[in-house]
Coordinates of C-alpha atoms in Angstrom, one line a residue:
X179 CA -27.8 -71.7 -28.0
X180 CA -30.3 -70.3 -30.6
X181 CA -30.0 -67.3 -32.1
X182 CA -32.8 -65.7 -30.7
X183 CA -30.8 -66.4 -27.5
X184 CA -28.0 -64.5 -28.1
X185 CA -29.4 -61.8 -29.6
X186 CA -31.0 -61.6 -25.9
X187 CA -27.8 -62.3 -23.9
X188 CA -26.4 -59.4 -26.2
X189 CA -29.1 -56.8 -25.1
X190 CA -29.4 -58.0 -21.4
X191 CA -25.1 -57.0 -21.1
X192 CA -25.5 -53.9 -22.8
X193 CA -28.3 -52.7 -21.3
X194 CA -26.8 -53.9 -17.7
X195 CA -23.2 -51.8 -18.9
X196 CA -25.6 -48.6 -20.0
X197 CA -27.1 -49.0 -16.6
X198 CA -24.0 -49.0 -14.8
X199 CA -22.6 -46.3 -17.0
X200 CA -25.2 -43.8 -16.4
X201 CA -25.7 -44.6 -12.7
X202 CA -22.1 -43.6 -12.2
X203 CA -23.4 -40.1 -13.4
X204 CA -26.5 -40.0 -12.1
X205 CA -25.3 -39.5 -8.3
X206 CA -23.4 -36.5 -9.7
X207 CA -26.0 -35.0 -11.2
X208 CA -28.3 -33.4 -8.7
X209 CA -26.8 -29.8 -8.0
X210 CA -26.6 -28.5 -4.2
X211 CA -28.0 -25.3 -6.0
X212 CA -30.0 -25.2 -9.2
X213 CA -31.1 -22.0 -9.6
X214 CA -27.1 -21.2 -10.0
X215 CA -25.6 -24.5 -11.4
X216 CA -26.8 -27.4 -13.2
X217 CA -25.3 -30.2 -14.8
X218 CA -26.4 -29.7 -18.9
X219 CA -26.0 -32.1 -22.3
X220 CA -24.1 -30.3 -25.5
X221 CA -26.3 -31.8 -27.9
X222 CA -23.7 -31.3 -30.6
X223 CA -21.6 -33.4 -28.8
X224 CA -23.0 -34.8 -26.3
X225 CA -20.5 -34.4 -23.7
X226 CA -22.1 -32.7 -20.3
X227 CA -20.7 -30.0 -19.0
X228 CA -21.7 -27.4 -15.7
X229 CA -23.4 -24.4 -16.6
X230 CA -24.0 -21.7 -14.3
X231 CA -26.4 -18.3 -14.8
X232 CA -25.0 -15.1 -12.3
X233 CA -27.8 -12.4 -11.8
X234 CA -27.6 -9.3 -10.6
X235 CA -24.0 -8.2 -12.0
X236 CA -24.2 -4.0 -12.1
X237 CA -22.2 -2.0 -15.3
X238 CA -18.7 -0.9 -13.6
X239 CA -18.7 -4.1 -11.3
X240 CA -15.6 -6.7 -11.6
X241 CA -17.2 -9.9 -11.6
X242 CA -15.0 -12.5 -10.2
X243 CA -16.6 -16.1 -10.0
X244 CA -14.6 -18.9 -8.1
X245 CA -16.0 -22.4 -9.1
X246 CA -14.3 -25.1 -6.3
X247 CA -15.3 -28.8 -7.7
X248 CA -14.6 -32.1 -6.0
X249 CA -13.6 -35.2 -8.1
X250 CA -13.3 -38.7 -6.8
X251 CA -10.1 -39.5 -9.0
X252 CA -6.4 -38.6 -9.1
X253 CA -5.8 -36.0 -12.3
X254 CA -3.3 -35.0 -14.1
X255 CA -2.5 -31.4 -13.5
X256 CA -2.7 -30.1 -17.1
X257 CA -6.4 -31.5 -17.4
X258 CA -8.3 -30.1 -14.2
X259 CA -11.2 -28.9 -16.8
X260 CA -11.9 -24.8 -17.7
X261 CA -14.6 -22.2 -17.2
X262 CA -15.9 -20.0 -20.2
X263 CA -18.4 -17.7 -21.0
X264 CA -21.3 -19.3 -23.0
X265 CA -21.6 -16.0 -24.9
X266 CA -18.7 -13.4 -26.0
X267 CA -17.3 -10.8 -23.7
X268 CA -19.4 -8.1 -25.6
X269 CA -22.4 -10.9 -26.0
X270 CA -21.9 -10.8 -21.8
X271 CA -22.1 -7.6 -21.4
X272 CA -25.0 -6.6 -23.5
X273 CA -26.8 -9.1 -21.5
X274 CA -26.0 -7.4 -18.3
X275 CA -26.8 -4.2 -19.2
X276 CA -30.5 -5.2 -20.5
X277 CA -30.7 -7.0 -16.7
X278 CA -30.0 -10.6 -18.4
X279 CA -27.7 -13.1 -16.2
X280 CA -23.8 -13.7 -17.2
X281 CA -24.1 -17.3 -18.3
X282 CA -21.1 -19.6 -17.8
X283 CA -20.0 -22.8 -19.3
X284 CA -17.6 -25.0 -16.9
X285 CA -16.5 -27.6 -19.3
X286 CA -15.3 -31.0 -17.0
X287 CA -11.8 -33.5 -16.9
X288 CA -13.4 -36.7 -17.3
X289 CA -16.8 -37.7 -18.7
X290 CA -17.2 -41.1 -17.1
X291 CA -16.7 -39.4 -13.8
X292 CA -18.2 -36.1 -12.8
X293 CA -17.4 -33.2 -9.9
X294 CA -19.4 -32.4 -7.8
X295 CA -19.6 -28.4 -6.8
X296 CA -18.3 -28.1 -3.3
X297 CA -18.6 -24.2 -3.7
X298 CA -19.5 -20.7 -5.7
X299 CA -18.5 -17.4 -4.9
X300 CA -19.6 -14.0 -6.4
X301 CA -16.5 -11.2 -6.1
X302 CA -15.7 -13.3 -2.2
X303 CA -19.5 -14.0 -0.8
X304 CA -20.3 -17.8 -1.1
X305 CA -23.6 -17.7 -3.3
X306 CA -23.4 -21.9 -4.1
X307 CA -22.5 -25.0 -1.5
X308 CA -22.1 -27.8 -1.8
X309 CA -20.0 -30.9 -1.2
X310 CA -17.6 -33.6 -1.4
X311 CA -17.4 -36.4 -4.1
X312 CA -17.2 -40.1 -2.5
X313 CA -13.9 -42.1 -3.5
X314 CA -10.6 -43.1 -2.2
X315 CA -8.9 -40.5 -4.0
X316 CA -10.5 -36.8 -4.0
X317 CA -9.0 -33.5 -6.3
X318 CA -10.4 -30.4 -5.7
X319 CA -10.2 -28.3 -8.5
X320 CA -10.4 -24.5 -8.3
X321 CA -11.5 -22.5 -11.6
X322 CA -11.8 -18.7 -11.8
X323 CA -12.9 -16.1 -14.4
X324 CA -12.9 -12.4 -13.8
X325 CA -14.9 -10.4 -16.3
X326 CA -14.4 -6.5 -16.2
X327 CA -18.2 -4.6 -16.8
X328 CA -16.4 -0.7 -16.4
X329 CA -18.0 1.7 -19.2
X330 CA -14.3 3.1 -20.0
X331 CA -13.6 6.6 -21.4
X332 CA -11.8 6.8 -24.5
X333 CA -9.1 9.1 -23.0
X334 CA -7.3 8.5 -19.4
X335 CA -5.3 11.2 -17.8
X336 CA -1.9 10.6 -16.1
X337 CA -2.2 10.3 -12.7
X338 CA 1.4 10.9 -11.0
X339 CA 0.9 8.7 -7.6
X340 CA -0.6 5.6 -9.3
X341 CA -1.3 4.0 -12.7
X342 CA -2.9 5.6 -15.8
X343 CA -4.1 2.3 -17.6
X344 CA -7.5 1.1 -18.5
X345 CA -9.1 -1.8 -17.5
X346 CA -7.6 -5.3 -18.9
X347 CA -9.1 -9.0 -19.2
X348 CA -6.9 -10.7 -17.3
X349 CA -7.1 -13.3 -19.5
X350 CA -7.1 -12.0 -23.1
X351 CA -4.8 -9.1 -22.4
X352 CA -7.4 -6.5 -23.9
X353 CA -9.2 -4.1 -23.0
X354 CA -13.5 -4.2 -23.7
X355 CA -14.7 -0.7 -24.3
X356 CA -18.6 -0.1 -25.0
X357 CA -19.2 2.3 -26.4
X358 CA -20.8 5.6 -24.5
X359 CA -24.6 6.2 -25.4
X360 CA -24.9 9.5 -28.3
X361 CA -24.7 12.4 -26.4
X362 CA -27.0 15.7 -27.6
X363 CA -24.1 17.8 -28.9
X364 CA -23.3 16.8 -32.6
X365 CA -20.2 14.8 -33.8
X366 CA -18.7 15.6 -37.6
X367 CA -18.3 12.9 -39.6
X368 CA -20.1 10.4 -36.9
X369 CA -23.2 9.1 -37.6
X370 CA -25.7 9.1 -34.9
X371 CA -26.5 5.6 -33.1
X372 CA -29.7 4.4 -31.8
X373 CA -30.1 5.2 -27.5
X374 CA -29.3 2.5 -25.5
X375 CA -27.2 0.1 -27.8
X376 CA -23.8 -0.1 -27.8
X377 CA -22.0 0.9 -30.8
X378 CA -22.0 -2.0 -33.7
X379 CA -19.5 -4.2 -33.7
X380 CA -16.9 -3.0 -30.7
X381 CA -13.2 -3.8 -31.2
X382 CA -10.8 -4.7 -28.2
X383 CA -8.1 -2.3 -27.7
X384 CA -4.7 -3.0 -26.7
X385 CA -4.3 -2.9 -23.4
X386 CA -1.7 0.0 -22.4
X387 CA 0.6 -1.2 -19.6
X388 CA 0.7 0.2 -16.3
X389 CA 3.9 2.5 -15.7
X390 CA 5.1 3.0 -12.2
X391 CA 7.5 5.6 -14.3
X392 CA 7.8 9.1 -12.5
X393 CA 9.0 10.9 -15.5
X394 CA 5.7 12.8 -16.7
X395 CA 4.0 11.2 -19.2
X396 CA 1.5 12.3 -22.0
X397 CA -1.6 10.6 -22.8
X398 CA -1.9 7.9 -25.1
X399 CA -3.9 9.8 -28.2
X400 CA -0.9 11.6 -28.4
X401 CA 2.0 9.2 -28.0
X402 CA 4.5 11.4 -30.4
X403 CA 4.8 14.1 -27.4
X404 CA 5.6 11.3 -24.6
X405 CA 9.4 11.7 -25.6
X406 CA 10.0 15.6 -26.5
X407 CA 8.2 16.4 -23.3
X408 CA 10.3 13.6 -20.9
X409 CA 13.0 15.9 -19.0
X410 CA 16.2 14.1 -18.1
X411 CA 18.1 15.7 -14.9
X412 CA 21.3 16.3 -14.9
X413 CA 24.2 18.2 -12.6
X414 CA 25.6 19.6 -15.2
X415 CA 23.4 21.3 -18.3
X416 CA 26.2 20.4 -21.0
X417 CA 26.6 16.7 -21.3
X418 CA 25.1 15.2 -24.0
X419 CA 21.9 13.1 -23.3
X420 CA 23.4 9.8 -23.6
X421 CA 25.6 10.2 -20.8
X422 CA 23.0 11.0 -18.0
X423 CA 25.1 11.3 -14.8
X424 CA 23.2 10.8 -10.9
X425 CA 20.6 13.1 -10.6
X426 CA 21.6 15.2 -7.5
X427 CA 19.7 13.9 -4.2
X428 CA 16.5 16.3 -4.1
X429 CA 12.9 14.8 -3.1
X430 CA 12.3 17.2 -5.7
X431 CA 14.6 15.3 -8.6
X432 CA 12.3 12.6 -10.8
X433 CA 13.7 9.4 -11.0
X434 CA 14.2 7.0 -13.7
X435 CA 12.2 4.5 -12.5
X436 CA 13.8 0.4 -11.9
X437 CA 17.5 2.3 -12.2
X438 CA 20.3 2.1 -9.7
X439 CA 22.8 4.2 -9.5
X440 CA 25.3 4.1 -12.6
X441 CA 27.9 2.5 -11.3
X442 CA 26.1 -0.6 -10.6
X443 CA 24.8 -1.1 -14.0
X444 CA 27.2 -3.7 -15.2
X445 CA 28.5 -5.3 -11.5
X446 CA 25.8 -8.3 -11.0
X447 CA 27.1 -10.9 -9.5
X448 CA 25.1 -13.7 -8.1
X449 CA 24.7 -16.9 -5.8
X450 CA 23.9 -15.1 -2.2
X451 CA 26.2 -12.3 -3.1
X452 CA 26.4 -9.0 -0.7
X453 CA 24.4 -5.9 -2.2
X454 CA 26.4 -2.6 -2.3
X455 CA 24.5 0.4 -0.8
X456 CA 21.8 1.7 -3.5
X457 CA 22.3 -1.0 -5.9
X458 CA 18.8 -2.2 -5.4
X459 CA 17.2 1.3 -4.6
X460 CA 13.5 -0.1 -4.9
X461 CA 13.9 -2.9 -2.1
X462 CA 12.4 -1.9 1.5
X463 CA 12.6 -4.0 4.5
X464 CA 9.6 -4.3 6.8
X465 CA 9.9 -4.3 10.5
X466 CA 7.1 -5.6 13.0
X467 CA 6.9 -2.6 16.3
X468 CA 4.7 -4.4 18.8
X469 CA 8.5 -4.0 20.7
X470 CA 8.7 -0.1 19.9
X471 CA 11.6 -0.1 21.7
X472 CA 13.1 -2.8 19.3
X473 CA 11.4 -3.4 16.4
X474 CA 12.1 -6.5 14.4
X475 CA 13.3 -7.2 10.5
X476 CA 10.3 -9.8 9.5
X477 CA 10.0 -9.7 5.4
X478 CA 10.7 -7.7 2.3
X479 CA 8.6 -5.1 0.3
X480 CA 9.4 -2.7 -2.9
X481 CA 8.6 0.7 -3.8
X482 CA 5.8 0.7 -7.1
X483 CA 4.5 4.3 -6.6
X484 CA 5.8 7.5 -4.2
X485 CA 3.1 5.9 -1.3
X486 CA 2.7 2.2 -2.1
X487 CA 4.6 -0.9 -1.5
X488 CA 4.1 -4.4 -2.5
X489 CA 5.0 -7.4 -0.4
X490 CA 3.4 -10.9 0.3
X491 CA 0.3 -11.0 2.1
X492 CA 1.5 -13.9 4.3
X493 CA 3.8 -11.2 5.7
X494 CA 0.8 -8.9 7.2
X495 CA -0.9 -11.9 8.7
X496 CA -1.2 -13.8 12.2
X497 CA -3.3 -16.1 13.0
X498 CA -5.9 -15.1 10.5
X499 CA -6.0 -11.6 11.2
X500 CA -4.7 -8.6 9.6
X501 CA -1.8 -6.8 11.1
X502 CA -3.0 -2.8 12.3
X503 CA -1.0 -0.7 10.4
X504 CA 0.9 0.9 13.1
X505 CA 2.4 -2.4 13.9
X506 CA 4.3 -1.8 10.4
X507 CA 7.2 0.1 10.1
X508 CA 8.8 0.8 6.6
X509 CA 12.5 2.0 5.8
X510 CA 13.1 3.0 2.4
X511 CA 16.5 3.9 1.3
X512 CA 18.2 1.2 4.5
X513 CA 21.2 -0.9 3.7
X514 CA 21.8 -2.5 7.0
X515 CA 18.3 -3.4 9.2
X516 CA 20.6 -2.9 12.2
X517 CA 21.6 0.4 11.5
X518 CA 18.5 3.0 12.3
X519 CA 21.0 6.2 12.0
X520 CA 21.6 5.3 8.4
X521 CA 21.3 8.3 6.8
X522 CA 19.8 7.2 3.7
X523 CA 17.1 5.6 5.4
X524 CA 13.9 7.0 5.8
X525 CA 11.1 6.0 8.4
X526 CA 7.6 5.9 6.7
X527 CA 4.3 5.5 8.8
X528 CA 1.4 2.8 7.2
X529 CA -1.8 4.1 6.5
X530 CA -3.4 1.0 5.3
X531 CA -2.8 -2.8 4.4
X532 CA -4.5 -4.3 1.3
X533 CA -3.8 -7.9 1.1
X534 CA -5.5 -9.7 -2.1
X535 CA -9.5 -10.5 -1.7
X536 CA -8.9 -14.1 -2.5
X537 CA -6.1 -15.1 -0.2
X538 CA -6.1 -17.1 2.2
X539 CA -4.5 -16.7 5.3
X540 CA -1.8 -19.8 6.4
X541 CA -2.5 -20.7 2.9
X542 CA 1.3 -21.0 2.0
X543 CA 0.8 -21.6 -1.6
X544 CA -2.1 -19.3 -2.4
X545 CA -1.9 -17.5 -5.8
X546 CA -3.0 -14.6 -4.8
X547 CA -0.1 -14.0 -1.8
X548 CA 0.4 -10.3 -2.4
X549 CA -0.6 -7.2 -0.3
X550 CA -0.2 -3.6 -0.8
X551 CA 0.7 -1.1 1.7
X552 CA -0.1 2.5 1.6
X553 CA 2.3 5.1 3.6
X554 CA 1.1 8.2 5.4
X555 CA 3.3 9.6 3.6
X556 CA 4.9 10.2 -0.4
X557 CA 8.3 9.2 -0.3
X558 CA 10.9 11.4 -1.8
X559 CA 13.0 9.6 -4.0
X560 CA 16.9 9.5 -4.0
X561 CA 19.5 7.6 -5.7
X562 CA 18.7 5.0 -2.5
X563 CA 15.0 5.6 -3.0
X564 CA 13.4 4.6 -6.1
X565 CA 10.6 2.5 -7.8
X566 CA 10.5 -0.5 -9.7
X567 CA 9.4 -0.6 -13.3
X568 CA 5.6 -2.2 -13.9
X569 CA 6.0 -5.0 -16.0
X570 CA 5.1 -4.1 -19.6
X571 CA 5.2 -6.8 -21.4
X572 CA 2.2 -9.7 -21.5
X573 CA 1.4 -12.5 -19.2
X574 CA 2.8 -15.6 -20.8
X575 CA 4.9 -16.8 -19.2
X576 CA 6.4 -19.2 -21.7
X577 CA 8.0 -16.1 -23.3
X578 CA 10.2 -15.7 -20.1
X579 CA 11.0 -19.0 -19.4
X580 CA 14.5 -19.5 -19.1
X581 CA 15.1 -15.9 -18.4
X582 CA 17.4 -15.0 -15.3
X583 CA 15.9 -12.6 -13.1
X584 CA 17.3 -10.8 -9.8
X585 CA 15.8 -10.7 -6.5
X586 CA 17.4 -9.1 -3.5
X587 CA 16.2 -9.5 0.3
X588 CA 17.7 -9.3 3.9
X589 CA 16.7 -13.4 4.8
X590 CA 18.6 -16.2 6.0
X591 CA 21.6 -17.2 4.5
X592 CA 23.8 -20.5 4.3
X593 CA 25.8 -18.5 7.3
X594 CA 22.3 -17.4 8.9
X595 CA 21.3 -14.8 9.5
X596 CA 22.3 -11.4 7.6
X597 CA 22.1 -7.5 8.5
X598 CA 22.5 -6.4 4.6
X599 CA 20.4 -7.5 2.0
X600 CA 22.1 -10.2 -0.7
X601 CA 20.7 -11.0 -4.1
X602 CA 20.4 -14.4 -6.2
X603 CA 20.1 -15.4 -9.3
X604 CA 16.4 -17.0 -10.3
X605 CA 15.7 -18.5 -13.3
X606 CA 12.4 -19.0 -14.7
X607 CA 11.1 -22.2 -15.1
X608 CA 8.7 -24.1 -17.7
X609 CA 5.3 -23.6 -16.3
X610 CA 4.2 -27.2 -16.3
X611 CA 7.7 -28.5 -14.7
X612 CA 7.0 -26.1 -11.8
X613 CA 3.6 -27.5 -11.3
X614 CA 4.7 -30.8 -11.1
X615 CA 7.5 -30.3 -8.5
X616 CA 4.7 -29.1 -6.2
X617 CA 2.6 -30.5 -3.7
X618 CA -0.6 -29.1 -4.8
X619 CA -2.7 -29.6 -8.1
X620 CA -2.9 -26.0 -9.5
X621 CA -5.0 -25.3 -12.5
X622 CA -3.4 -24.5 -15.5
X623 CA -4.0 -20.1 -15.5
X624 CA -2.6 -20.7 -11.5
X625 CA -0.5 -17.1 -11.0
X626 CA 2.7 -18.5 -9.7
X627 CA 5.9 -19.6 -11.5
X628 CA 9.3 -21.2 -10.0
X629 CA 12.7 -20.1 -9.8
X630 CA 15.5 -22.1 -10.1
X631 CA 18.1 -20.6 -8.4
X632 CA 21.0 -23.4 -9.9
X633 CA 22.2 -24.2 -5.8
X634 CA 21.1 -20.9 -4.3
X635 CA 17.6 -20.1 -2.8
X636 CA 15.6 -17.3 -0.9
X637 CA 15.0 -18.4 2.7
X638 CA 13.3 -17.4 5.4
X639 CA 13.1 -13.7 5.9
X640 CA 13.1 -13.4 1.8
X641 CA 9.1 -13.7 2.0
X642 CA 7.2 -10.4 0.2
X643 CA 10.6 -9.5 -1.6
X644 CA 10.2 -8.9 -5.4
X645 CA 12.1 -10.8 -8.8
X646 CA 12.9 -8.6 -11.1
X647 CA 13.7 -8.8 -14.7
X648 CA 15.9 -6.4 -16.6
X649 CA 14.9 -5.0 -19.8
X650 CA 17.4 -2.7 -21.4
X651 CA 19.1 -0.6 -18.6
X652 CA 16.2 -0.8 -16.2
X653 CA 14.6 -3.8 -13.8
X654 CA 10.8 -4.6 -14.3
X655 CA 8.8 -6.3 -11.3
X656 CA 7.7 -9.8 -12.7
X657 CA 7.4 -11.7 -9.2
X658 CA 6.9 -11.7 -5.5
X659 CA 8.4 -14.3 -3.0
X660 CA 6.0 -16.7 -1.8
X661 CA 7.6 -19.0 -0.4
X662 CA 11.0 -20.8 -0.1
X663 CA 10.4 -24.8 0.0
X664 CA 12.3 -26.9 3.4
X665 CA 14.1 -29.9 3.0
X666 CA 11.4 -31.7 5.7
X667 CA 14.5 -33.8 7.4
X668 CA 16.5 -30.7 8.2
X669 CA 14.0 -28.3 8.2
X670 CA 16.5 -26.1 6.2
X671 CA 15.9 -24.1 3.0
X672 CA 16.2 -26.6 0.2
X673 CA 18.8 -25.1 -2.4
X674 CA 18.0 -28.5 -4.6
X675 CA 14.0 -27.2 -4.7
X676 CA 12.0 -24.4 -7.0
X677 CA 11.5 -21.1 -5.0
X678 CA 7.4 -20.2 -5.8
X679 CA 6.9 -16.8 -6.9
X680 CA 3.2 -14.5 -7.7
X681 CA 3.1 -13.7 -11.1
X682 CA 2.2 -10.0 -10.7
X683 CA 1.6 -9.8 -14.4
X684 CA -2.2 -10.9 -14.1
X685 CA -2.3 -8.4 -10.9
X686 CA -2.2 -5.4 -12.7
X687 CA -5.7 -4.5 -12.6
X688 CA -6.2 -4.9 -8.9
X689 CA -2.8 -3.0 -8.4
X690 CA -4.0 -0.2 -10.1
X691 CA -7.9 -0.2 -8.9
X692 CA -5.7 0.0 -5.3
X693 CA -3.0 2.4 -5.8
X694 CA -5.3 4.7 -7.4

């Protein structure tokens, strides 16, 4: 064979793999909607990635963007891809407010196989479909971002029944806070800006943590009062103030919040165990009154605020609808859901139920399976009525990995079932390990985490009931009960599986936006 020959062969192979290369792209890239997505080059590097344009986004509007891609090929579940914005968060919103489009980079898995977009949705409404890649093996992968747009005043007042936070990035942990266009009255020392542009160069502020704390508080600006001006009840007015006794039982007595009584401070024990009366003051059981005459224990709930609750949203569902309100009734304060004459108990009335926009009913291992209900009625808090402590800390969960956290419900146990509430130990495990114990691919930001209850696990019943983490001498809310995996041959709890648990951490936005 000549040369010249080769040299052919050589440029007949490549061109034939170059072919075959880009074909395998090319049926991916023709988008089901291109005046939202379309598939782009990075000439830098030339990888391609999505990238999508959202119009229309008002100032003060959350915009939450769900991205659903279909892949024909197994991944691995720490490389499902990402979604960014093309600009920065200020860049973004500058844009917006001159009527520009949020633009969005989705940056893919693989490069020599590419999703396809089976969906878009805009803040729930479907705005892009799609549909499925061809192959043997299929992964969906889910992406979200949530970018915040509220102008936010510098100062926010307390607000006793709810929160008194600003608005976070879920992501970041900060706060974005344009600045306010120059108003006519002159500021000292403040130069004046030009109208309509944002202050140069903005700054994210720490975010401040949501408190479901009912001893007054002062406003941030002025952090140095927060402590002269927190009163501390006592019986008595002469002990000293480290030895706060029980405050006596008045609905008009503020509670520490995430605090049992005294005596119960340093008496954990674990593995099933039998509560004692008041030891977990913030945990409520949930009864379903179509049978007024009877009505029936059916999941768990805690106390965050004097009229809200949090539970699971799988708990207010059936058959894809809602349940009406006055099919729920509350008892805060009850030790034993058989006992209705308890006298700690009270019965509290639902106004409303506020499950998560983005669940999915019968979806057992949604990240977003919380609800909120909101009571006729403000509680009055007692030593066997009292909140639980928002979580303060950040969202990583890597820095509580390994921690041991409590959580206390009324479900089945190894004996069956029970009439007072026991509690279990839950330990929290490695993000990635708990992804690959379960049966779903779950992008990496997924708002779950496992406990690993070391041959002890929630059950059925313990569904909406909350893990908390103790900090100090107070509990903090961290989690909510998902769901309790089965052992498929019995169809038993599994004691030798993960319990999955919402990370309420990235939830603190929408639980304030809805107990405000």
């Amino acid at each position: 064979m000549t040369l010249r020959m080769q040299q052919l062969l050589a440029l007949v192979i490549f061109t034939l793999h170059l072919a075959q290369f880009y074909s395998v792209k090319a049926q991916y890239l023709q988008s089901p909607c291109p005046d939202v997505f379309t598939y782009q080059v990075d000439p830098a590097t030339n990888q391609i990635f999505g990238y999508i344009e959202i119009s229309n986004i008002q100032v003060g509007q959350a915009a939450k963007l769900r991205v659903d891609l279909s892949i024909g090929t197994q991944l691995a579940p720490n490389n499902v891809g990402s979604i960014t914005l093309v600009k920065s968060r200020e860049g973004t919103f500058n844009d917006i407010v001159r009527g520009y489009p949020a633009q969005y980079r989705v940056n893919f898995p693989l490069q020599n196989i590419l999703p396809t977009v089976l969906s878009i949705s805009l803040n729930g409404q479907t705005i892009c479909t799609g549909y499925r890649a061809e192959g043997r093996v299929l992964t969906t992968i889910n992406l979200d971002h949530t970018l915040y747009t509220r102008l936010q005043p510098q100062n926010v007042p307390y607000n006793p029944n709810g929160f008194s936070y600003e608005r976070p990035d879920e992501t970041t942990g900060f706060v974005y806070r344009p600045q306010p266009q120059p108003q006519p009255q002159p500021q000292p020392n403040i130069p004046q800006v030009q109208p309509n542009f944002p202050k140069p160069n903005p700054r994210p502020t720490l975010q401040t943590r949501p408190q479901w704390n009912y001893e007054p508080q002062t406003p941030p600006p002025t952090p140095i009062t927060a402590v002269v001006t927190r009163p501390i009840v006592r019986p008595q007015p002469t002990p000293p103030p480290v030895r706060v006794t029980s405050a006596p039982d008045v609905s008009t007595s503020n509670r520490v919040c995430g605090k049992p009584a005294r005596s119960f401070l340093n008496k954990l024990s674990f593995n099933g165990e039998l509560s004692e009366r008041g030891q977990f003051p913030w945990a409520v059981p949930l009864f379903d009154r179509t049978d007024r005459q009877d009505p029936k224990y059916f999941c768990g709930s805690t106390i965050i605020t004097r009229k809200h609750l949090i539970t699971a949203a799988k708990c207010v569902y059936e058959i894809g609808e809602v349940f009406s309100p006055n099919r729920i009734l509350a008892m805060p304060g009850m030790y034993n859901v058989d006992n209705f004459f308890d006298e700690n108990a009270k019965f509290a009335d639902i106004e409303a139920v506020i499950p998560h926009d983005e669940y999915v009913p019968d979806d057992d291992l949604s990240d977003s399976n919380i609800a909120v209900l909101r009571l006729k009625k403000n509680m009055d808090f007692s030593d066997y009525i009292i909140p639980i402590c928002a979580w303060r800390g950040d969202n990583d969960l890597q820095k509580i990995v390994g921690e041991d956290g409590v959580m206390v419900g009324w479900g089945v146990t190894e004996t069956g079932p029970t009439s007072v509430a026991t509690f279990v130990k839950q330990s929290i495990v490695e993000p990635r390990q708990c992804i690959d114990s379960l049966s779903r691919v779950y992008s990496s930001n997924s708002r779950i985490f496992c406990g690993d209850g070391h041959g002890s696990t929630p059950c059925f019943g313990d569904a909406g009931s909350a893990l908390v983490l103790k900090r100090g001498n107070q509990y903090y809310l961290r989690g909510i009960l998902s769901n309790a995996q089965v052992d498929h041959n019995t169809l038993k709890c599994d004691v030798t599986k993960y319990a999955i648990f919402i990370d309420i951490a990235p939830f603190r936005f929408w639980l304030k936006s809805v107990t405000s």
